[in-house]
Amino acid sequence: MTLSDQDRTQAETTVSPFNAQSGLGDDMPNVIWNMLQELSNRPNVPDGVNIGKRTIFDLCDQRSIGPVTLDIEHRLSAELSDYPFEARYEEGLKISELGDIIDDPGCSYPATELAMEKYDPDGYDVQPSGQGRARKLRVLVLTVNHESVLYYDPLRYGKVNHDQLSGIETSEIDKQKFVSAWKGRSETTSTLWVEETEQSRLARFNA
Amino acid sequence: MSTDSNQSEGRIIPEGITVPFTDDYESLRNSVERRLQQVYGSGTYLSDFYIADTGSLAISIGNTFPKDVSDCRPNRERVIKYISLDDIAELSGERDGEFYYIELPSRSSVEQGFSDAQENLRNELDQAMARATYEKIATTPAVENQLNPIKQILRWTRLYHPVPFSEVRKAQDKKGDKTLQYVRTLEELGFIELRDGDLHPRRPLEKYDLGEVQGEDFNKKILGEVIEQGFDRLSRDLQLGILRHLPKFANGYYVAALEVNDPDLHLDIESIQENMIDWYGSSARYHKFELRDKLDFLVRNDILEKEGDIEDESELYFRSNKDVYEDMSATATL
């Protein structure tokens, strides 16, 4: 089954209000910020779930060396503790499980880490360092189907090339190529998302 | 994700992390690298990893960061290049039963190591640029004017040696101990020697006598050599601003061209300005009129070339001078 026009239109509508990253290495806080902004815009989700750019930069301790991802889900959950949502981080998820998260209305879109050495991006070219190294890139996954993945790639935007900043668009990649970059050299996937707490789901079910 | 507690106040990362013990060197190295990427950013890698017979670990980490090196001409694809900096921090670990315990320096200290390594690379590139262009700039009026006192000391030492330092100071009529500062610099660079109150030429200066290099040619060659040898001291200690600034403007272009390994890279003024701020910080932000003047100076002196519409800056591009690019790529390590 290929992606339908409806899939594409919906993904475009989702990403068009996203904020571009301000520095080329700000992908982690930028993806979390857009993730929470989109979640907070859904019906019945409190606005406060969008905890704001400054708070997100602080909990990532964003610096020139990059963010801290160790325990990020605990720090993010602590920030969301006033609301019936918590952050989840999992290693080793499969692509079908990623699809389940996207389909679950109680979950945000999931952020995944891609290994740049194995990633052939849509819309720009990547050159690893002379030693063959690069940072990992966080993207926000919007749609997964049998053949392709639609996602938001923050590295397509921000800094220089101002003429390319006319609007944020979705990126598309072959599913197998996505999985290869997601697994990376270590053959382990990593995924971060925010979901409704169990108590909240039960309360809603019993209401 | 497993965690180690001990999170001290004000510190977002723990004091240490544990990694399961294994005999397999590669597997251990990979798991240490992966854990450290969670702490110090995903560009982190192990630039050195040593396991002592005692079971101790000695680790050196590097970091890789992205840079936009896109060609500015229309319809060119955006290009992101990653740059690696080795040895920004040292870590150590001890075996504890079935685990290794690795102590974690603070993120701010690792960031400081990252900035220091960037500064070292920047200085190296500035010096490579000075070496690649010294002959071209030595006789430009602006540089020659700033280096005039240096040139006088070299010429008088060459003509009248041994020449009393007091005479040279009197002839230059500089305020304070400026003349002595110039002499000390030239002494340290090995061009002259101040002995018993007299200035004597040393080998680099004497060789011009043998070759009978005269007049303008002497100026060009000797000043070029002084700039090449003494770029650091001249630009910082003696505040010869043009030497300090010139590599900054030139490298606003050349660093990107070298990174992407493309002498035909075309950059516009705006991108060169962005690159300068990336490398040298916000103090490298210039008004576009001044920036354009400086870039035109580089073009006039065959350090850069320009192409496109000189009246319309949106269609004006700068690209490499072939000789400068070749010299830079032979010496700069990117």
Coordinates of C-alpha atoms in Angstrom, one line a residue:
Chain A
M1 CA 0.0 0.0 0.0
T2 CA 1.5 3.3 -1.0
L3 CA 1.0 6.6 0.8
S4 CA -2.2 8.2 -0.2
D5 CA -2.7 11.9 -1.0
Q6 CA -4.6 12.1 2.2
D7 CA -1.6 10.8 4.2
R8 CA 0.6 13.4 2.6
T9 CA -1.8 16.2 3.0
Q10 CA -2.3 15.4 6.7
A11 CA 1.4 15.2 7.3
E12 CA 2.0 18.5 5.6
T13 CA -0.7 20.1 7.7
T14 CA 0.9 18.7 10.8
V15 CA 4.4 20.1 10.1
S16 CA 3.6 23.4 8.4
P17 CA 3.3 25.3 11.8
F18 CA 6.5 23.6 13.2
N19 CA 9.4 25.8 14.2
A20 CA 12.7 25.5 12.5
Q21 CA 15.8 24.8 14.6
S22 CA 17.9 27.9 15.4
G23 CA 21.3 26.1 15.3
L24 CA 22.3 23.1 13.2
G25 CA 22.9 21.0 16.3
D26 CA 19.6 21.9 18.0
D27 CA 17.6 18.9 16.5
M28 CA 16.9 17.2 19.9
P29 CA 15.2 20.2 21.7
N30 CA 13.6 21.3 18.4
V31 CA 12.0 17.9 17.8
I32 CA 10.8 17.7 21.4
W33 CA 9.4 21.2 21.2
N34 CA 7.5 20.5 17.9
M35 CA 6.3 17.2 19.3
L36 CA 4.8 18.8 22.4
Q37 CA 3.4 21.7 20.4
E38 CA 1.6 19.4 18.1
L39 CA 0.3 17.3 21.1
S40 CA -0.9 20.3 23.0
N41 CA -2.9 21.4 19.9
R42 CA -5.0 18.3 20.0
P43 CA -8.5 18.4 21.4
N44 CA -8.7 17.8 25.2
V45 CA -4.9 18.1 25.7
P46 CA -4.0 21.0 28.1
D47 CA -2.0 23.8 26.5
G48 CA 0.5 23.5 29.3
V49 CA 1.8 20.2 27.8
N50 CA 3.8 22.4 25.6
I51 CA 6.3 23.3 28.2
G52 CA 8.1 25.8 26.0
K53 CA 11.4 26.1 24.2
R54 CA 13.5 27.4 27.1
T55 CA 12.4 24.6 29.4
I56 CA 13.1 22.0 26.8
F57 CA 16.6 23.4 26.1
D58 CA 17.3 23.3 29.8
L59 CA 16.2 19.7 30.3
C60 CA 18.3 18.7 27.4
D61 CA 21.2 20.9 28.7
Q62 CA 21.6 21.9 25.1
R63 CA 25.2 23.0 24.5
S64 CA 27.6 23.2 21.5
I65 CA 28.7 19.5 22.3
G66 CA 25.1 18.4 21.9
P67 CA 22.2 17.4 24.3
V68 CA 22.1 14.9 27.2
T69 CA 19.8 12.1 26.2
L70 CA 20.6 10.0 29.3
D71 CA 17.4 9.9 31.5
I72 CA 15.7 12.4 29.2
E73 CA 12.4 10.6 29.7
H74 CA 12.6 11.2 33.5
R75 CA 13.3 14.9 33.2
L76 CA 10.6 15.3 30.6
S77 CA 8.0 13.4 32.7
A78 CA 8.9 15.6 35.7
E79 CA 8.1 18.7 33.7
L80 CA 4.8 17.2 32.6
S81 CA 3.9 16.0 36.1
D82 CA 1.0 18.5 36.4
Y83 CA -0.7 16.9 33.4
P84 CA -1.9 13.3 32.7
F85 CA 1.1 12.7 30.4
E86 CA 4.5 11.1 30.7
A87 CA 7.5 10.6 28.5
R88 CA 8.7 7.2 27.3
Y89 CA 12.1 6.2 25.9
E90 CA 12.6 2.7 24.5
E91 CA 15.5 1.1 22.8
G92 CA 15.0 -1.8 20.3
L93 CA 11.5 -1.0 19.1
K94 CA 10.5 -2.4 15.7
I95 CA 9.0 -0.4 12.9
S96 CA 5.6 -2.0 13.5
E97 CA 5.7 -0.8 17.1
L98 CA 6.6 2.7 15.9
G99 CA 3.5 2.5 13.7
D100 CA 1.4 1.6 16.8
I101 CA 2.6 4.6 18.7
I102 CA 1.7 6.9 15.7
D103 CA -1.8 5.3 15.5
D104 CA -2.5 5.6 19.3
P105 CA -4.4 8.9 19.9
G106 CA -3.0 9.0 23.4
C107 CA 0.6 9.2 22.1
S108 CA 2.5 12.1 20.6
Y109 CA 4.4 11.5 17.4
P110 CA 7.6 9.6 18.2
A111 CA 11.1 11.1 17.9
T112 CA 13.7 8.7 16.6
E113 CA 17.5 8.9 16.4
L114 CA 19.0 8.3 12.9
A115 CA 22.7 7.5 12.3
M116 CA 23.8 10.0 9.6
E117 CA 26.4 7.5 8.2
K118 CA 23.5 5.4 7.1
Y119 CA 21.0 8.1 6.2
D120 CA 20.4 9.5 2.8
P121 CA 18.2 12.5 3.5
D122 CA 15.5 13.9 1.4
G123 CA 16.3 17.5 0.2
Y124 CA 20.0 17.9 1.2
D125 CA 23.3 16.2 1.1
V126 CA 25.3 14.9 4.1
Q127 CA 29.1 14.6 4.3
P128 CA 30.6 12.8 7.3
S129 CA 33.8 14.1 8.7
G130 CA 37.2 13.0 7.3
Q131 CA 37.1 10.2 9.9
G132 CA 33.7 9.1 8.7
R133 CA 31.9 10.4 11.7
A134 CA 28.7 12.5 12.2
R135 CA 26.2 13.3 15.0
K136 CA 23.0 11.3 15.2
L137 CA 19.9 13.2 14.0
R138 CA 16.5 13.3 15.8
V139 CA 13.5 13.3 13.5
L140 CA 9.8 13.2 14.3
V141 CA 8.0 10.3 12.6
L142 CA 4.5 11.1 11.3
T143 CA 3.4 8.2 9.1
V144 CA 4.7 4.7 8.5
N145 CA 3.2 2.4 5.9
H146 CA 4.4 -0.6 3.9
E147 CA 6.8 1.2 1.7
S148 CA 7.6 4.6 3.1
V149 CA 8.0 6.8 6.1
L150 CA 6.9 10.5 6.3
Y151 CA 8.7 12.5 8.9
Y152 CA 9.9 16.0 10.0
D153 CA 13.7 16.4 9.5
P154 CA 15.0 19.5 11.3
L155 CA 18.3 19.5 9.5
R156 CA 16.6 20.4 6.3
Y157 CA 15.9 23.8 7.8
G158 CA 17.6 26.5 9.8
K159 CA 20.7 28.6 9.4
V160 CA 22.0 29.9 6.1
N161 CA 20.1 29.2 2.9
H162 CA 17.4 31.6 4.0
D163 CA 15.6 31.1 0.7
Q164 CA 14.9 27.5 1.7
L165 CA 13.0 28.7 4.8
S166 CA 9.8 29.5 2.9
G167 CA 8.0 26.8 4.8
I168 CA 8.5 23.5 6.6
E169 CA 7.6 20.4 4.6
T170 CA 7.5 16.7 5.4
S171 CA 10.3 14.5 4.2
E172 CA 9.8 11.0 2.8
I173 CA 12.1 8.0 2.8
D174 CA 11.9 4.4 1.8
K175 CA 10.9 2.3 4.9
Q176 CA 13.9 -0.1 4.7
K177 CA 16.3 2.8 4.4
F178 CA 14.7 4.5 7.4
V179 CA 15.0 1.3 9.4
S180 CA 18.7 1.0 8.5
A181 CA 19.5 4.6 9.6
W182 CA 17.3 4.1 12.7
K183 CA 19.2 1.0 13.8
G184 CA 22.6 2.6 13.0
R185 CA 25.9 0.8 13.5
S186 CA 24.9 -0.5 16.9
E187 CA 21.8 -2.2 15.4
T188 CA 19.7 -0.7 18.2
T189 CA 16.8 1.6 17.6
S190 CA 15.9 4.4 20.1
T191 CA 12.6 6.2 20.3
L192 CA 11.2 9.0 22.6
W193 CA 7.6 10.0 22.8
V194 CA 5.0 11.3 25.3
E195 CA 1.8 9.4 26.1
E196 CA -1.2 9.6 28.3
T197 CA -0.6 8.1 31.7
E198 CA -2.2 4.7 32.5
Q199 CA -4.4 6.3 35.2
S200 CA -5.7 8.9 32.7
R201 CA -6.6 6.2 30.2
L202 CA -8.4 4.1 32.9
A203 CA -10.3 7.2 34.1
R204 CA -11.4 8.0 30.6
F205 CA -12.4 4.3 30.0
N206 CA -14.4 4.2 33.3
A207 CA -16.1 7.5 32.7
Chain B
M1 CA 17.6 3.1 29.8
S2 CA 19.4 2.2 33.0
T3 CA 20.7 5.0 35.2
D4 CA 23.3 5.5 37.8
S5 CA 22.2 7.6 40.7
N6 CA 24.5 10.0 42.6
Q7 CA 23.1 12.9 40.6
S8 CA 24.6 15.8 42.5
E9 CA 22.8 19.1 42.8
G10 CA 23.0 21.4 39.8
R11 CA 24.5 18.6 37.7
I12 CA 22.3 17.1 35.1
I13 CA 24.5 14.0 34.6
P14 CA 25.5 11.5 37.3
E15 CA 29.1 11.3 38.8
G16 CA 29.7 8.1 36.9
I17 CA 28.2 5.4 34.6
T18 CA 28.7 1.6 34.5
V19 CA 29.2 -0.5 31.5
P20 CA 29.1 -4.3 31.6
F21 CA 32.4 -6.1 31.6
T22 CA 33.4 -8.0 28.5
D23 CA 36.6 -9.6 27.1
D24 CA 35.7 -8.4 23.7
Y25 CA 37.6 -5.1 23.1
E26 CA 35.5 -3.9 20.2
S27 CA 32.2 -4.7 22.0
L28 CA 33.4 -2.9 25.2
R29 CA 34.6 0.1 23.1
N30 CA 31.2 0.3 21.4
S31 CA 29.2 0.2 24.6
V32 CA 31.4 2.8 26.3
E33 CA 31.0 5.1 23.2
R34 CA 27.3 4.6 23.1
R35 CA 26.9 5.4 26.8
L36 CA 29.1 8.5 26.5
Q37 CA 27.1 9.7 23.6
Q38 CA 24.0 9.8 25.8
V39 CA 26.0 12.0 28.3
Y40 CA 28.1 14.3 26.1
G41 CA 26.0 14.4 22.8
S42 CA 25.7 12.0 19.9
G43 CA 28.7 13.4 18.1
T44 CA 30.9 11.9 20.9
Y45 CA 33.4 9.3 19.9
L46 CA 36.4 7.6 21.5
S47 CA 39.6 9.2 20.0
D48 CA 41.6 6.9 22.3
F49 CA 40.6 3.8 24.3
Y50 CA 43.1 1.9 26.4
I51 CA 42.6 -1.0 28.8
A52 CA 45.5 -1.5 31.2
D53 CA 46.6 -4.9 32.5
T54 CA 45.2 -3.8 35.9
G55 CA 41.7 -3.4 34.3
S56 CA 41.8 0.4 34.4
L57 CA 40.4 2.3 31.4
A58 CA 42.0 5.4 29.9
I59 CA 39.6 7.1 27.5
S60 CA 40.0 10.2 25.3
I61 CA 36.9 11.6 23.7
G62 CA 36.3 13.7 20.6
N63 CA 33.2 15.4 19.3
T64 CA 31.7 15.9 15.8
F65 CA 29.6 18.9 14.8
P66 CA 27.6 19.9 11.7
K67 CA 28.3 22.9 9.5
D68 CA 26.4 24.2 6.5
V69 CA 28.8 24.3 3.5
S70 CA 26.2 24.8 0.7
D71 CA 27.1 26.4 -2.5
C72 CA 25.2 29.7 -2.7
R73 CA 24.4 29.6 -6.4
P74 CA 20.7 29.1 -7.3
N75 CA 19.3 25.6 -7.4
R76 CA 22.2 24.0 -5.5
E77 CA 21.4 21.3 -2.9
R78 CA 22.0 22.1 0.8
V79 CA 25.1 20.4 2.0
I80 CA 25.8 19.6 5.7
K81 CA 29.4 18.7 6.5
Y82 CA 30.5 17.2 9.8
I83 CA 33.8 18.2 11.4
S84 CA 35.5 16.1 14.1
L85 CA 37.7 17.4 16.9
D86 CA 39.8 14.8 18.7
D87 CA 40.8 14.7 22.4
I88 CA 38.5 17.2 24.0
A89 CA 38.4 15.4 27.3
E90 CA 40.1 12.6 29.2
L91 CA 38.1 10.1 31.2
S92 CA 39.1 7.1 33.4
G93 CA 37.4 4.0 34.5
E94 CA 38.0 1.1 36.9
R95 CA 36.8 -2.5 36.8
D96 CA 34.4 -3.4 39.6
G97 CA 33.4 -7.1 39.3
E98 CA 31.2 -7.6 36.3
F99 CA 31.2 -3.8 35.4
Y100 CA 33.4 -1.0 34.5
Y101 CA 32.7 2.2 36.4
I102 CA 33.6 5.4 34.4
E103 CA 33.8 8.7 36.2
L104 CA 32.1 11.5 34.3
P105 CA 33.6 15.0 34.1
S106 CA 31.0 17.8 34.0
R107 CA 29.4 18.7 30.7
S108 CA 30.7 22.3 31.0
S109 CA 34.3 21.1 31.3
V110 CA 33.9 18.9 28.2
E111 CA 32.3 21.8 26.4
Q112 CA 35.3 23.9 27.4
G113 CA 37.6 21.2 25.9
F114 CA 35.5 21.3 22.7
S115 CA 35.8 25.2 22.5
D116 CA 39.6 24.9 23.1
A117 CA 40.0 22.3 20.3
Q118 CA 37.9 24.6 18.0
E119 CA 40.2 27.5 18.9
N120 CA 43.3 25.4 18.2
L121 CA 41.9 24.4 14.8
R122 CA 41.0 28.1 14.1
N123 CA 44.5 29.2 15.0
E124 CA 46.0 26.5 12.8
L125 CA 43.8 27.6 9.9
D126 CA 44.7 31.3 10.5
Q127 CA 48.4 30.4 10.3
A128 CA 47.9 28.3 7.3
M129 CA 46.2 31.2 5.7
A130 CA 49.0 33.6 6.7
R131 CA 51.5 31.1 5.2
A132 CA 49.5 30.8 2.0
T133 CA 49.1 34.5 1.4
Y134 CA 52.1 36.2 3.1
E135 CA 53.9 37.1 -0.1
K136 CA 50.7 38.5 -1.6
I137 CA 50.0 40.8 1.3
A138 CA 53.5 41.8 2.4
T139 CA 53.7 44.7 -0.1
T140 CA 50.2 45.9 0.0
P141 CA 50.2 49.5 1.2
A142 CA 48.1 48.8 4.3
V143 CA 50.3 45.9 5.5
E144 CA 53.5 47.5 4.5
N145 CA 52.5 50.7 6.4
Q146 CA 51.8 48.7 9.6
L147 CA 55.1 46.8 9.2
N148 CA 57.2 49.8 8.4
P149 CA 59.0 49.9 11.8
I150 CA 59.8 46.2 11.4
K151 CA 61.1 46.8 7.9
Q152 CA 63.2 49.8 9.1
I153 CA 64.9 47.7 11.8
L154 CA 65.7 44.9 9.4
R155 CA 67.0 47.3 6.7
W156 CA 69.2 49.3 9.1
T157 CA 70.5 46.2 10.8
R158 CA 71.4 44.8 7.4
L159 CA 73.0 48.0 6.1
Y160 CA 74.8 49.3 9.2
H161 CA 75.5 46.2 11.4
P162 CA 76.5 46.2 14.1
V163 CA 74.1 49.2 14.7
P164 CA 73.6 50.7 18.1
F165 CA 70.1 50.0 19.4
S166 CA 70.0 53.6 20.8
E167 CA 70.4 55.0 17.2
V168 CA 67.6 52.8 15.9
R169 CA 65.4 54.0 18.7
K170 CA 66.3 57.6 18.0
A171 CA 65.7 57.2 14.3
Q172 CA 62.3 55.6 14.8
D173 CA 61.2 58.2 17.4
K174 CA 58.5 55.9 18.8
K175 CA 56.7 56.5 22.0
G176 CA 57.5 54.3 25.0
D177 CA 59.4 51.1 24.3
K178 CA 57.8 50.2 21.0
T179 CA 61.1 50.0 19.2
L180 CA 62.4 47.6 21.9
Q181 CA 59.2 45.5 21.5
Y182 CA 59.8 45.2 17.7
V183 CA 63.5 44.3 18.3
R184 CA 62.5 41.6 20.9
T185 CA 60.0 40.2 18.4
L186 CA 62.5 40.1 15.6
E187 CA 65.0 38.5 18.0
E188 CA 62.6 35.8 19.0
L189 CA 61.9 35.1 15.4
G190 CA 65.6 34.7 14.8
F191 CA 66.1 37.6 12.3
I192 CA 68.4 39.8 14.5
E193 CA 70.3 39.7 17.8
L194 CA 70.6 42.5 20.4
R195 CA 74.1 42.0 21.9
D196 CA 75.9 44.6 24.1
G197 CA 73.6 47.3 23.0
D198 CA 74.1 46.6 19.2
L199 CA 71.9 44.9 16.7
H200 CA 73.4 42.1 14.6
P201 CA 71.8 40.3 11.7
R202 CA 71.2 36.6 12.0
R203 CA 71.0 33.9 9.4
P204 CA 67.6 34.6 7.9
L205 CA 68.6 38.2 7.3
E206 CA 72.2 37.5 6.2
K207 CA 71.0 35.2 3.4
Y208 CA 69.6 38.2 1.5
D209 CA 73.1 39.7 1.3
L210 CA 74.3 36.6 -0.3
G211 CA 71.6 36.7 -2.9
E212 CA 71.9 40.4 -3.3
V213 CA 68.2 40.9 -3.0
Q214 CA 67.5 44.6 -3.1
G215 CA 64.8 47.2 -2.8
E216 CA 61.2 46.2 -3.4
D217 CA 62.2 42.6 -3.8
F218 CA 63.9 42.6 -0.4
N219 CA 60.8 44.2 1.2
K220 CA 58.5 41.7 -0.3
K221 CA 60.6 38.7 0.6
I222 CA 61.8 39.6 4.0
L223 CA 58.4 41.0 5.2
G224 CA 56.7 37.9 3.8
E225 CA 59.1 35.8 5.8
V226 CA 58.5 37.8 8.9
I227 CA 54.8 37.5 8.5
E228 CA 55.1 33.8 7.8
Q229 CA 57.3 33.1 10.8
G230 CA 55.8 35.6 13.2
F231 CA 52.2 35.8 12.3
D232 CA 51.1 34.9 15.9
R233 CA 53.4 37.4 17.7
L234 CA 52.9 40.2 15.2
S235 CA 49.2 40.0 15.2
R236 CA 48.6 39.5 18.9
D237 CA 51.6 41.1 20.8
L238 CA 52.1 44.0 18.5
Q239 CA 48.5 44.5 17.7
L240 CA 49.0 44.6 14.0
G241 CA 45.3 44.4 13.3
I242 CA 45.3 43.8 9.6
L243 CA 47.3 40.6 10.1
R244 CA 44.9 39.4 12.7
H245 CA 41.8 40.2 10.7
L246 CA 42.8 39.2 7.2
P247 CA 42.9 35.5 7.8
K248 CA 39.5 35.8 9.5
F249 CA 37.9 37.3 6.3
A250 CA 39.7 34.9 4.0
N251 CA 38.9 31.9 6.1
G252 CA 35.2 33.0 6.2
Y253 CA 35.4 31.5 2.6
Y254 CA 38.3 29.0 2.6
V255 CA 37.3 26.9 5.7
A256 CA 34.0 26.0 3.9
A257 CA 35.8 25.3 0.6
L258 CA 38.3 23.1 2.4
E259 CA 35.6 21.3 4.4
V260 CA 33.7 20.4 1.3
N261 CA 36.9 19.8 -0.7
D262 CA 35.7 22.0 -3.5
P263 CA 37.8 25.0 -4.7
D264 CA 34.9 25.9 -7.0
L265 CA 32.5 26.5 -4.0
H266 CA 30.7 29.7 -4.6
L267 CA 29.7 31.7 -1.5
D268 CA 27.9 35.0 -1.2
I269 CA 28.7 37.7 1.3
E270 CA 26.0 36.6 3.7
S271 CA 27.3 33.1 3.9
I272 CA 30.9 34.3 4.4
Q273 CA 29.6 36.5 7.3
E274 CA 27.8 33.5 8.8
N275 CA 31.0 31.3 8.6
M276 CA 33.0 34.0 10.2
I277 CA 30.6 34.2 13.1
D278 CA 30.5 30.4 13.4
W279 CA 34.3 30.3 13.6
Y280 CA 35.3 33.5 15.4
G281 CA 32.2 34.3 17.4
S282 CA 29.9 37.4 17.3
S283 CA 32.9 39.8 17.4
A284 CA 33.4 38.8 13.7
R285 CA 30.1 40.4 12.7
Y286 CA 30.7 43.3 10.4
H287 CA 28.6 45.8 8.6
K288 CA 28.1 44.6 5.1
F289 CA 29.8 47.7 3.6
E290 CA 32.9 47.0 5.6
L291 CA 32.8 43.3 4.9
R292 CA 32.4 43.9 1.1
D293 CA 35.5 46.3 1.3
K294 CA 37.6 43.6 3.0
L295 CA 36.5 40.9 0.5
D296 CA 37.3 43.3 -2.4
F297 CA 40.8 43.8 -0.8
L298 CA 41.3 40.0 -0.9
V299 CA 40.2 39.9 -4.5
R300 CA 42.5 42.7 -5.5
N301 CA 45.4 40.8 -3.9
D302 CA 44.6 37.5 -5.6
I303 CA 43.6 35.8 -2.4
L304 CA 39.9 35.4 -3.5
E305 CA 38.2 35.6 -6.8
K306 CA 34.8 36.9 -7.5
E307 CA 32.2 36.2 -10.0
G308 CA 28.7 37.4 -11.0
D309 CA 27.1 40.8 -10.9
I310 CA 29.3 43.2 -8.9
E311 CA 26.5 45.7 -8.8
D312 CA 23.9 43.3 -7.4
E313 CA 25.1 41.5 -4.2
S314 CA 22.4 38.9 -4.5
E315 CA 24.2 37.6 -7.6
L316 CA 27.8 38.2 -6.5
Y317 CA 29.8 35.1 -5.4
F318 CA 33.3 34.6 -4.1
R319 CA 35.4 31.5 -5.0
S320 CA 38.9 30.2 -4.5
N321 CA 42.1 31.5 -5.9
K322 CA 43.7 28.3 -7.1
D323 CA 47.1 28.9 -5.6
V324 CA 45.8 29.8 -2.2
Y325 CA 43.4 26.9 -2.1
E326 CA 46.3 24.5 -3.0
D327 CA 48.6 25.9 -0.3
M328 CA 45.8 25.8 2.3
S329 CA 44.7 22.2 1.4
A330 CA 48.3 21.1 1.6
T331 CA 48.8 22.4 5.2
A332 CA 45.5 22.7 6.9
T333 CA 44.0 19.7 8.6
L334 CA 40.3 19.5 8.3

